[in-house]
PDB file of C-alpha atoms in Angstrom:
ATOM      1  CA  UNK A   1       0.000   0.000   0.000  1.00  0.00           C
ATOM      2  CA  UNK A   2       1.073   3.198  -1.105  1.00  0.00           C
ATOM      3  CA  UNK A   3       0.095   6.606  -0.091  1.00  0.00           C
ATOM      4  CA  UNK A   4       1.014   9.334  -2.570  1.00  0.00           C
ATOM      5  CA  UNK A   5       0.096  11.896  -4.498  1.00  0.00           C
ATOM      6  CA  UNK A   6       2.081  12.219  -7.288  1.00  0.00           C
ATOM      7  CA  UNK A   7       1.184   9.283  -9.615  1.00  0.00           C
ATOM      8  CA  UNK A   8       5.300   9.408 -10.639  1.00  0.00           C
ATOM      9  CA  UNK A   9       6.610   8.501  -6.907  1.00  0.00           C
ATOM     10  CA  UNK A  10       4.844   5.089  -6.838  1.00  0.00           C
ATOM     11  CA  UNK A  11       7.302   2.612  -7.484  1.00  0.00           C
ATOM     12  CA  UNK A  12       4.483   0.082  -9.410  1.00  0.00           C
ATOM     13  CA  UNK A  13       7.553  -1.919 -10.977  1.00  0.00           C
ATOM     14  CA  UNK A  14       8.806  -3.080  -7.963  1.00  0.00           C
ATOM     15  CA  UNK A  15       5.566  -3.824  -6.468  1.00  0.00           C
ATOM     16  CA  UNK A  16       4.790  -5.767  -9.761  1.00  0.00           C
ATOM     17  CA  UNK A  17       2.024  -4.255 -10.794  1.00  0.00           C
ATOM     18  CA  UNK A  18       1.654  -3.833 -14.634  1.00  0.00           C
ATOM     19  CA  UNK A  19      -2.251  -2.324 -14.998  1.00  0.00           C
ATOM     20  CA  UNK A  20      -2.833   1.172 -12.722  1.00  0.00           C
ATOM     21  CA  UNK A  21      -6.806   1.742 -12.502  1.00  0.00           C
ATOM     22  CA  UNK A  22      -5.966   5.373 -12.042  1.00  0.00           C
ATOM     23  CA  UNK A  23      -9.687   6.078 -10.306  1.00  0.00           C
ATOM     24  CA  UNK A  24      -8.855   9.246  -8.086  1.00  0.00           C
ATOM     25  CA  UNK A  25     -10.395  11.674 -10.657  1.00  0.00           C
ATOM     26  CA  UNK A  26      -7.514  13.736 -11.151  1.00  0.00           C
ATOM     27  CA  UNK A  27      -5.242  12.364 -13.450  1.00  0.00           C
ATOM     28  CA  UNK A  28      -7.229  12.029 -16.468  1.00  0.00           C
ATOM     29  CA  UNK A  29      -4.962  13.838 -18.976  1.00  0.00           C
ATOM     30  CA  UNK A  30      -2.659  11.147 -20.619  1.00  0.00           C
ATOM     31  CA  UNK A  31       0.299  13.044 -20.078  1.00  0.00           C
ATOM     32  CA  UNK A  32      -0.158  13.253 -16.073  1.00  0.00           C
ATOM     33  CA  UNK A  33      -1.591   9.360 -16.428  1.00  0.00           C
ATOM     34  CA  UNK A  34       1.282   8.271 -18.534  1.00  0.00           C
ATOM     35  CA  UNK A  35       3.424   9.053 -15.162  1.00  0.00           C
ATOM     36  CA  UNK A  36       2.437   6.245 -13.652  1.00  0.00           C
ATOM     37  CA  UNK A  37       4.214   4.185 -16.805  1.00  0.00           C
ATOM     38  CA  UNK A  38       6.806   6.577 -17.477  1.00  0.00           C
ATOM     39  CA  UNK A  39       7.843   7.189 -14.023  1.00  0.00           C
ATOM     40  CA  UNK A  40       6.299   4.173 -11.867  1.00  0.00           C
ATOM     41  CA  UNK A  41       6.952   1.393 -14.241  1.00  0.00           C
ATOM     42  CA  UNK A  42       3.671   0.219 -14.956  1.00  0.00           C
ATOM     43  CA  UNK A  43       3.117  -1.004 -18.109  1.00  0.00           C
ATOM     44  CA  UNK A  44      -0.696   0.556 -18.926  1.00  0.00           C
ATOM     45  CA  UNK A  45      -2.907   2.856 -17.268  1.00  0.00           C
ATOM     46  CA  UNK A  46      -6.797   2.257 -16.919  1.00  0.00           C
ATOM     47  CA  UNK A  47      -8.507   5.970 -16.325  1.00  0.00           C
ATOM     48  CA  UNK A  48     -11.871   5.364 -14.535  1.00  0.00           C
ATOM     49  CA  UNK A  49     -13.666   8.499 -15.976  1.00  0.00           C
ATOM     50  CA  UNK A  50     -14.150   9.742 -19.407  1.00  0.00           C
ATOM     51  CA  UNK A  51     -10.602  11.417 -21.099  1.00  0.00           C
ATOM     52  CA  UNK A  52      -9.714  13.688 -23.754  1.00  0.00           C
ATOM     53  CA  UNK A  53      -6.810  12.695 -25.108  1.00  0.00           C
ATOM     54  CA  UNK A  54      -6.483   9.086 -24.059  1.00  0.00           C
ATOM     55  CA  UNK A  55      -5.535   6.604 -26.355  1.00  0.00           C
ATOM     56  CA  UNK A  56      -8.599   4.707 -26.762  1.00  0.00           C
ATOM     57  CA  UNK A  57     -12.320   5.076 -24.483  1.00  0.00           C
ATOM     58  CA  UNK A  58     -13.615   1.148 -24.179  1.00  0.00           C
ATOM     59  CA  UNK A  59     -16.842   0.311 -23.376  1.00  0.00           C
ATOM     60  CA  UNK A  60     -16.300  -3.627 -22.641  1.00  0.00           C
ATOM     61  CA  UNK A  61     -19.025  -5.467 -24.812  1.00  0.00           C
ATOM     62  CA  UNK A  62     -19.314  -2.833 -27.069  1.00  0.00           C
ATOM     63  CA  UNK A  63     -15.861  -1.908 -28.347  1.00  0.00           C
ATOM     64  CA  UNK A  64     -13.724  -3.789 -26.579  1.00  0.00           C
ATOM     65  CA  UNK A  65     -12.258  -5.657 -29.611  1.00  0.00           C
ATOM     66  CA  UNK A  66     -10.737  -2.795 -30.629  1.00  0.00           C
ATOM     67  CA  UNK A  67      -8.105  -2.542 -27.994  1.00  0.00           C
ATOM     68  CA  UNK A  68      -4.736  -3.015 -29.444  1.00  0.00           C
ATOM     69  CA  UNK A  69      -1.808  -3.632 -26.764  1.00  0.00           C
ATOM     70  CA  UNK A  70       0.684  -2.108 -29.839  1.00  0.00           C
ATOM     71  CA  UNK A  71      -1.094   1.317 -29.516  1.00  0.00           C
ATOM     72  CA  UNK A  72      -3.039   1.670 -26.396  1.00  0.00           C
ATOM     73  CA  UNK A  73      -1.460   2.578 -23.249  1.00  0.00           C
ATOM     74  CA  UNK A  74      -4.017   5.123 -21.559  1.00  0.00           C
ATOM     75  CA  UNK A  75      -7.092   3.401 -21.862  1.00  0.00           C
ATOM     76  CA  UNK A  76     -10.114   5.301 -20.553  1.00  0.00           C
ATOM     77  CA  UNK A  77     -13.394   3.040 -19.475  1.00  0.00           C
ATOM     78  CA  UNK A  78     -15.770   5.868 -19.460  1.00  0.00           C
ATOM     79  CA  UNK A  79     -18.114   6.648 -17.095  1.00  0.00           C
ATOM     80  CA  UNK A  80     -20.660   4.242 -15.007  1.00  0.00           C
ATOM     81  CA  UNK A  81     -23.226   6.460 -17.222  1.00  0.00           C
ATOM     82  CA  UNK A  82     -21.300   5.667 -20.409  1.00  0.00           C
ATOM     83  CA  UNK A  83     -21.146   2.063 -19.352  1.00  0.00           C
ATOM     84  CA  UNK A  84     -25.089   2.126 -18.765  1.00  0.00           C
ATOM     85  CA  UNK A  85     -25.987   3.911 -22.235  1.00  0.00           C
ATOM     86  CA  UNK A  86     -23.107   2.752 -24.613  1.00  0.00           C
ATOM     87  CA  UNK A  87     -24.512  -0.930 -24.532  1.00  0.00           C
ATOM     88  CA  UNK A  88     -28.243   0.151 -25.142  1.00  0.00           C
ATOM     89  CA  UNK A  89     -27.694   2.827 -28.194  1.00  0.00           C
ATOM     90  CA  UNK A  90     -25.391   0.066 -29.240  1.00  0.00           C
ATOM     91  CA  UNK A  91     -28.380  -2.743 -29.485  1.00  0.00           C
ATOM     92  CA  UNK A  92     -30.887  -0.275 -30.697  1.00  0.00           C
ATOM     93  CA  UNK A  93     -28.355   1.659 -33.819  1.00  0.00           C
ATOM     94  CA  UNK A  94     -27.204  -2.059 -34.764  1.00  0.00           C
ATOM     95  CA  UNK A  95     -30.901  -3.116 -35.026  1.00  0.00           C
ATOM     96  CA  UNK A  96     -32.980   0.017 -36.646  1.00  0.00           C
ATOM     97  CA  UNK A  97     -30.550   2.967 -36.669  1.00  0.00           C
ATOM     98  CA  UNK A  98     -30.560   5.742 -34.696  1.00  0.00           C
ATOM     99  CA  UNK A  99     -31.182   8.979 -36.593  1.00  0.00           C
ATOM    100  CA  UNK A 100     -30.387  11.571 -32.630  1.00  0.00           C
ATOM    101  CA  UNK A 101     -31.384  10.738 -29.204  1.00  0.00           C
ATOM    102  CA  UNK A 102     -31.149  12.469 -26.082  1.00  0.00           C
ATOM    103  CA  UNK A 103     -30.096  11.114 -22.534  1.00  0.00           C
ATOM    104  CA  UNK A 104     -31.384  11.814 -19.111  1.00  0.00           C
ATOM    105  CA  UNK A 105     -29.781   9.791 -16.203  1.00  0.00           C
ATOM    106  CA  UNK A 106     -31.694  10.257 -12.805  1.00  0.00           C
ATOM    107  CA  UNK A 107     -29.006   9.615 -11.048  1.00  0.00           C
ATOM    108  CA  UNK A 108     -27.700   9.138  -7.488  1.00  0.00           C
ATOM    109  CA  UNK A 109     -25.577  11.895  -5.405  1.00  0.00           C
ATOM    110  CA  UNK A 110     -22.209  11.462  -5.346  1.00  0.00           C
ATOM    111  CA  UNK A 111     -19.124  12.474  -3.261  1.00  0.00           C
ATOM    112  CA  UNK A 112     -18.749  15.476  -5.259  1.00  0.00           C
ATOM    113  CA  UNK A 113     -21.459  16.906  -3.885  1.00  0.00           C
ATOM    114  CA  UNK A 114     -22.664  19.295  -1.070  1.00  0.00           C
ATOM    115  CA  UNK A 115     -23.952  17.676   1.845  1.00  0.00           C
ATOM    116  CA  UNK A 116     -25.627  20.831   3.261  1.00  0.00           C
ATOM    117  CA  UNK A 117     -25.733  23.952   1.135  1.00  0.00           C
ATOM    118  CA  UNK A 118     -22.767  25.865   0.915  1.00  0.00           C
ATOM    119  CA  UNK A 119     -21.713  29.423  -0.602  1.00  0.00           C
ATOM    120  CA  UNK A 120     -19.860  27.922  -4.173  1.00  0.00           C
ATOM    121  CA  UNK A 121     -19.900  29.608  -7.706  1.00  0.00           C
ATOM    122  CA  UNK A 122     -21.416  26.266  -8.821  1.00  0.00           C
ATOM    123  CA  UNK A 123     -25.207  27.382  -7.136  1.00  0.00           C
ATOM    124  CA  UNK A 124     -26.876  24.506  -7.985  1.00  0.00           C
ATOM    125  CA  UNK A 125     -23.558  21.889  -7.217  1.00  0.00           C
ATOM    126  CA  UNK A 126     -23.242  23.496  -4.073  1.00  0.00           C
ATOM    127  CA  UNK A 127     -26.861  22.402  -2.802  1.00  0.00           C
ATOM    128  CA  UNK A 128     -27.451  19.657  -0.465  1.00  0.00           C
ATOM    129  CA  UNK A 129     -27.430  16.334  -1.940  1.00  0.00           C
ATOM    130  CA  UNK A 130     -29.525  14.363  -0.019  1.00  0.00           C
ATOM    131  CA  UNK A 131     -32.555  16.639   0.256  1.00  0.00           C
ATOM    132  CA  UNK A 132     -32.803  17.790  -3.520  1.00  0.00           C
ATOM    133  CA  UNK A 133     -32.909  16.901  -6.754  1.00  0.00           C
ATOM    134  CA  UNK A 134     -30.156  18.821  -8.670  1.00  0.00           C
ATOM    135  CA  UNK A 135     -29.423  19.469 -12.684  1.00  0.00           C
ATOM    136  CA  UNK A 136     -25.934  18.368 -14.010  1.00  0.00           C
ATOM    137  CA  UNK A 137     -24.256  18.652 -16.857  1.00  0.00           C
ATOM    138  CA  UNK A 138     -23.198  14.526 -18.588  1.00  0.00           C
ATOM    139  CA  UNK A 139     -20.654  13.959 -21.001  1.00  0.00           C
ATOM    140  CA  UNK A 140     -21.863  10.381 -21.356  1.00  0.00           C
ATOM    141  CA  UNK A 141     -23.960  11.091 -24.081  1.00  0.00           C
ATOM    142  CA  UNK A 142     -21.243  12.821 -26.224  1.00  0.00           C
ATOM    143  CA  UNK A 143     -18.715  10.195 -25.490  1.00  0.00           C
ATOM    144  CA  UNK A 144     -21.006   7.660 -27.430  1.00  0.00           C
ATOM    145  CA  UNK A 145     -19.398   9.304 -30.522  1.00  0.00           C
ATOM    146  CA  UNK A 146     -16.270   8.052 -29.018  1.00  0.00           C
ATOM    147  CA  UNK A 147     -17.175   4.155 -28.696  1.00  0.00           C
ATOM    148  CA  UNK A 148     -19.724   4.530 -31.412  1.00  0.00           C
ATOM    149  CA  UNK A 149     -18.407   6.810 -33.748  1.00  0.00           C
ATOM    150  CA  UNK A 150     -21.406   6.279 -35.897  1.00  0.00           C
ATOM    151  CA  UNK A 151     -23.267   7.800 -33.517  1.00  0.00           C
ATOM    152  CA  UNK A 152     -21.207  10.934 -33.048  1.00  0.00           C
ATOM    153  CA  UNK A 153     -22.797  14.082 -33.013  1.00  0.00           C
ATOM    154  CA  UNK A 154     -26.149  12.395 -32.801  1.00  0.00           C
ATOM    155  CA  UNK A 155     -26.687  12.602 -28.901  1.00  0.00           C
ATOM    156  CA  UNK A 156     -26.396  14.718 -25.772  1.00  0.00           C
ATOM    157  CA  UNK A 157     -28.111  14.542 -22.626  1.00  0.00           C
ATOM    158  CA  UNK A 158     -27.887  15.767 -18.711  1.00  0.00           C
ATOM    159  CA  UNK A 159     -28.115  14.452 -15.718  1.00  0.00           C
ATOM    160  CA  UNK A 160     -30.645  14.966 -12.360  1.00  0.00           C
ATOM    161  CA  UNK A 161     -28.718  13.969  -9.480  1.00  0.00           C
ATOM    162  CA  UNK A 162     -31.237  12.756  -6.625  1.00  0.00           C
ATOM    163  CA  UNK A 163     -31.281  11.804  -3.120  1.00  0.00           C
ATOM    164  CA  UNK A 164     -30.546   7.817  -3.324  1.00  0.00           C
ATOM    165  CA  UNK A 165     -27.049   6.934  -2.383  1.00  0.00           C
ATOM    166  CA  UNK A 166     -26.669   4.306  -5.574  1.00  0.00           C
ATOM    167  CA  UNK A 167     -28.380   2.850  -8.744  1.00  0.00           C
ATOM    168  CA  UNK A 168     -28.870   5.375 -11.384  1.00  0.00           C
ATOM    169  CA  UNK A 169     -31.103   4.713 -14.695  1.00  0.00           C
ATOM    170  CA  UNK A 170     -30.817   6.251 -17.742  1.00  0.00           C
ATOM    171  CA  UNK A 171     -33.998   7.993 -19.901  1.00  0.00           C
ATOM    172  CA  UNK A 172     -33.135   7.338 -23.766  1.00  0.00           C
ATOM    173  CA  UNK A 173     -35.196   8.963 -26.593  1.00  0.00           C
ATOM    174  CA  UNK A 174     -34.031   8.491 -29.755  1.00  0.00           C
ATOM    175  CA  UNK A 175     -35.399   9.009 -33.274  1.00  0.00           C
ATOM    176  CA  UNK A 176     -34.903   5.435 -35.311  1.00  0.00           C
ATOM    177  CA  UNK A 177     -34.131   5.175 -38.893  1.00  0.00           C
ATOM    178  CA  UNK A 178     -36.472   2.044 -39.176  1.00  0.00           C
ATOM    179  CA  UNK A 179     -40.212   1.664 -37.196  1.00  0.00           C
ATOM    180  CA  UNK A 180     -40.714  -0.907 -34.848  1.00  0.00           C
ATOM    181  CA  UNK A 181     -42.937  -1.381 -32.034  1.00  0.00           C
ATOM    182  CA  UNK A 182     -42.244  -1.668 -27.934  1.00  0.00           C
ATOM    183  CA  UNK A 183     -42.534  -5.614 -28.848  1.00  0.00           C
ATOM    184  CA  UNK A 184     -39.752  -5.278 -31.530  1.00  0.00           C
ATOM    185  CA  UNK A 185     -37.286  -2.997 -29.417  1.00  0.00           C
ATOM    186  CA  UNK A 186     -37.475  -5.315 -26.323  1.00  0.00           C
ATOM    187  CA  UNK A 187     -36.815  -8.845 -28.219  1.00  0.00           C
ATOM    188  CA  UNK A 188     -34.061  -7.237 -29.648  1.00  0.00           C
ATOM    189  CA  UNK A 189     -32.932  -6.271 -25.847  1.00  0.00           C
ATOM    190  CA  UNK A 190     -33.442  -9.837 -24.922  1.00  0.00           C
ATOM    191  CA  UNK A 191     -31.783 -11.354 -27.497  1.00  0.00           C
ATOM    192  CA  UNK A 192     -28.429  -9.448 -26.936  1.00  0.00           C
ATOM    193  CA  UNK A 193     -28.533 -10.010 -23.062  1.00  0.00           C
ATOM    194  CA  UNK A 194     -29.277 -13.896 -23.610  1.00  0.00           C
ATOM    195  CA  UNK A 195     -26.004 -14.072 -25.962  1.00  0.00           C
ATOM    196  CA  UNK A 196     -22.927 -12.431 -27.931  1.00  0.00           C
ATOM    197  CA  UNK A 197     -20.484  -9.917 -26.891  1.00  0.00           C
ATOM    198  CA  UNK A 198     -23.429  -8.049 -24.571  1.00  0.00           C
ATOM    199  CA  UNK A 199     -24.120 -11.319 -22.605  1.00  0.00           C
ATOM    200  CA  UNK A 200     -23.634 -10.957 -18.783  1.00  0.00           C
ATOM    201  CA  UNK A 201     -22.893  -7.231 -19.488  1.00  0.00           C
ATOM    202  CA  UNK A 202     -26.579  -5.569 -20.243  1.00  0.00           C
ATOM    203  CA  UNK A 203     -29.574  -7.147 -18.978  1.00  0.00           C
ATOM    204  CA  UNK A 204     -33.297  -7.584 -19.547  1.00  0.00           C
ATOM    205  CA  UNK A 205     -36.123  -7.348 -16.779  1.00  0.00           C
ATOM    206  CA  UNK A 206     -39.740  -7.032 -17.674  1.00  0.00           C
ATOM    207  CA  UNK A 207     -40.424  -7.601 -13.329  1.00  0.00           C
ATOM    208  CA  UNK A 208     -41.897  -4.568 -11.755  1.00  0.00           C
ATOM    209  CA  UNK A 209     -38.454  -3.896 -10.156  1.00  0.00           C
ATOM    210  CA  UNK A 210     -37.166  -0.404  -8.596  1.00  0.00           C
ATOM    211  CA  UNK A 211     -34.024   1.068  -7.911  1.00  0.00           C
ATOM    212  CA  UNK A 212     -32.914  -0.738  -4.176  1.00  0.00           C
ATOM    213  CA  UNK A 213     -33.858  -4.103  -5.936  1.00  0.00           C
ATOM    214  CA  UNK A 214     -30.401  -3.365  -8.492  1.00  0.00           C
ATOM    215  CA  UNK A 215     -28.127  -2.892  -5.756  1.00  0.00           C
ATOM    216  CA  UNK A 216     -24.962  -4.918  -5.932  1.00  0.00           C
ATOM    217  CA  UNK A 217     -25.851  -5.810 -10.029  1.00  0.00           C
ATOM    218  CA  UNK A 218     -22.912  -6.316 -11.811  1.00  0.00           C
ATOM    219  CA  UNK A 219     -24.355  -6.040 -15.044  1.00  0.00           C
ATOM    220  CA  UNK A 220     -23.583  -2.578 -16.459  1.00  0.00           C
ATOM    221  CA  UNK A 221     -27.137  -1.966 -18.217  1.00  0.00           C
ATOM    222  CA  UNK A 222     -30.529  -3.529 -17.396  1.00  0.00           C
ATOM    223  CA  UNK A 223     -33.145  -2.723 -19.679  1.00  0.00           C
ATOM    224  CA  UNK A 224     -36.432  -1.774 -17.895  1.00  0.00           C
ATOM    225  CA  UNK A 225     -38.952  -3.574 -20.918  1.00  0.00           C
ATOM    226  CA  UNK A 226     -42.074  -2.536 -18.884  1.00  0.00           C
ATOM    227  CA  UNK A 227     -40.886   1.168 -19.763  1.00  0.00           C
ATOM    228  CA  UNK A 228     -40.347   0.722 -23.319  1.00  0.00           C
ATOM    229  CA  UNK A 229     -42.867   3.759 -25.353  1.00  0.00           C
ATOM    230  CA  UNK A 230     -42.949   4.269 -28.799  1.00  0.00           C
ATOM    231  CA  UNK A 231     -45.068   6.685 -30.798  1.00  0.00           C
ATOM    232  CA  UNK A 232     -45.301   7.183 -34.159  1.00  0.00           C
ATOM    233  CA  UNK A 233     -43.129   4.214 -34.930  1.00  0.00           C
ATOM    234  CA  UNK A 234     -39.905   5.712 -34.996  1.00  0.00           C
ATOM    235  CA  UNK A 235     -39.750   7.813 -31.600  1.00  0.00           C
ATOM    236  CA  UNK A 236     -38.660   5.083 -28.710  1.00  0.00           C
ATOM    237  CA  UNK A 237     -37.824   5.953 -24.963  1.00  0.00           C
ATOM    238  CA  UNK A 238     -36.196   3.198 -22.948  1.00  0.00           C
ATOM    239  CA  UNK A 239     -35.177   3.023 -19.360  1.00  0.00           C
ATOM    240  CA  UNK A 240     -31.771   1.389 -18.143  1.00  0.00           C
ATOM    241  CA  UNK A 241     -30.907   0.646 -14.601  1.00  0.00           C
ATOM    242  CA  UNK A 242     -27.171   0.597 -13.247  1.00  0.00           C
ATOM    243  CA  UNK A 243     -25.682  -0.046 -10.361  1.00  0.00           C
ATOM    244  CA  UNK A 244     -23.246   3.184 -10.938  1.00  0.00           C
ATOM    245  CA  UNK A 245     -20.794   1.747  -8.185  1.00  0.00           C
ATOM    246  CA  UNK A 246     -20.599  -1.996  -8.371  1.00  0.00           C
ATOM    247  CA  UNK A 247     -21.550  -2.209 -11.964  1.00  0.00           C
ATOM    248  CA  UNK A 248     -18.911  -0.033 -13.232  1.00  0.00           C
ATOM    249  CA  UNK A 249     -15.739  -1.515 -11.208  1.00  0.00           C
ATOM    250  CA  UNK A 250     -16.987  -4.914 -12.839  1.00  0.00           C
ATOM    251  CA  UNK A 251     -15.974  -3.470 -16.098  1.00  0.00           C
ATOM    252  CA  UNK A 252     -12.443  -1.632 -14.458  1.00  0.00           C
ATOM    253  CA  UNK A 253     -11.834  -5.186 -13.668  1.00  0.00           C
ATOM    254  CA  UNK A 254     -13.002  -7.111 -17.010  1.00  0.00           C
ATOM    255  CA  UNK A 255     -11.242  -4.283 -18.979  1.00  0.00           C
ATOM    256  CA  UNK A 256      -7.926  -5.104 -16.792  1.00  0.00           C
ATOM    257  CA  UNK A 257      -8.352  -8.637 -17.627  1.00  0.00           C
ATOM    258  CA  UNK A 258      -8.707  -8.119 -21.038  1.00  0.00           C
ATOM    259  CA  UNK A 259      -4.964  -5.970 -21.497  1.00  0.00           C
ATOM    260  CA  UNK A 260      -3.727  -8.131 -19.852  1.00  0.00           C
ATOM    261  CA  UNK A 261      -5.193 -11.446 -21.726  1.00  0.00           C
ATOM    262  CA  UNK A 262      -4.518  -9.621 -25.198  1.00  0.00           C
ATOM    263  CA  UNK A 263      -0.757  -8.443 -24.204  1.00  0.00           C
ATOM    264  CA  UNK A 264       1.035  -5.434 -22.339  1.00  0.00           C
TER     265      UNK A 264
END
């Protein structure tokens, strides 16, 4: 155990540690992660939020076959919210095509927060958490361009931060190329979670379940199919439950697995 804070004083080659999930939030620049290899020894760098210039953003079922241990040293795995949408657009764009879409995720407080309200330049950041239900800005609808680069520039979204201490779910509307009905849209969910590179990664529940019931999930996408509207046969809103904690260290740890399986 190590305790610093400059990600170049940790000495991860003699500890033998080849894969640093770099998950403190504040390295997430590739130069300041590449310390950790450059300086520490470590032979690749997992950054647990989304990043600008990393080498390659992986959404594991999705994209993950594009990871190539020649030219990927910085790997970002998104965000739990990219991890709970990227597998969703994903089934819906490879089924009927997704002409735009916007995102909501209602989505629980976090340790960024305010836990009473406090005197910030950030008025609505700084209110408390656990009493209100506060607008935020997400980047997890952008970064689908990144993952899905067919699908970049065709969504953008927010998020409402609420007073639940875990499980978010995100609010998809998208505009398909192709009709279908509610019936269509959720076999196509089902199929995907029963099999293929989704399998074990999104989920399907048509059960009248709420948020506590999806604590500890380590799926990173369960598709609610009792929410599933469409109107006018090409305008579709989905819900998609996540455990934004559990869920999304799963995939830390699968994408680890996966560098390490394909070569450092």
């Amino acid at each position: 155990m190590f305790s610093q804070r400059d990600p170049a004083a940790i000495p991860w080659r003699s500890a033998g540690v080849d894969v640093v999930i770099e998950a403190t939030g504040l390295f997430t620049e590739k130069a300041k992660a590449m310390a950790h290899i450059t300086h520490g020894g470590a032979k690749r760098v997992i950054i647990s939020a989304p990043a600008k210039d990393d080498d390659i953003t992986i959404v594991m079922g999705v994209n993950d076959a594009q990871y190539d241990p020649v030219r990927h040293q910085v790997v970002s795995n998104g965000s739990c919210t990219t991890n709970g949408l990227a597998p969703a657009a994903q089934v819906l764009h490879q089924t009927f095509g997704i002409e735009h879409g916007l995102m909501n995720t209602t989505h629980a407080y976090t340790n960024s927060q305010a836990l009473h309200d406090q005197p910030e330049k950030d008025l609505r950041g700084a209110r408390a958490a656990a009493v209100s239900i506060v607008p935020y800005s997400s980047g997890a609808a952008k970064a689908i361009g990144k993952v899905i680069p067919e699908l970049d520039g065709r969504m953008t979204g927010y998020s409402l931060r609420v007073p639940v201490p875990v499980v978010s779910i995100v609010d998809l509307t998208v505009n398909l190329q192709r009709e279908a009905t509610a019936e269509d849209i959720n076999a196509a969910f089902r199929a995907a979670a029963a099999s293929g590179p989704l399998q074990g990664i999104l989920g399907y529940s048509d059960q009248p379940l709420v948020s506590s019931d999806y604590r500890g999930d380590p799926r990173s996408s369960i598709i609610d199919g009792l929410s599933t509207l469409v109107i006018g046969g090409k305008m579709v809103k989905i819900l998609a439950w996540y455990d934004n904690e559990w869920g999304f260290s799963n995939r830390l740890i699968d994408l680890a697995l996966l560098m390490e399986k394909r070569g450092l």
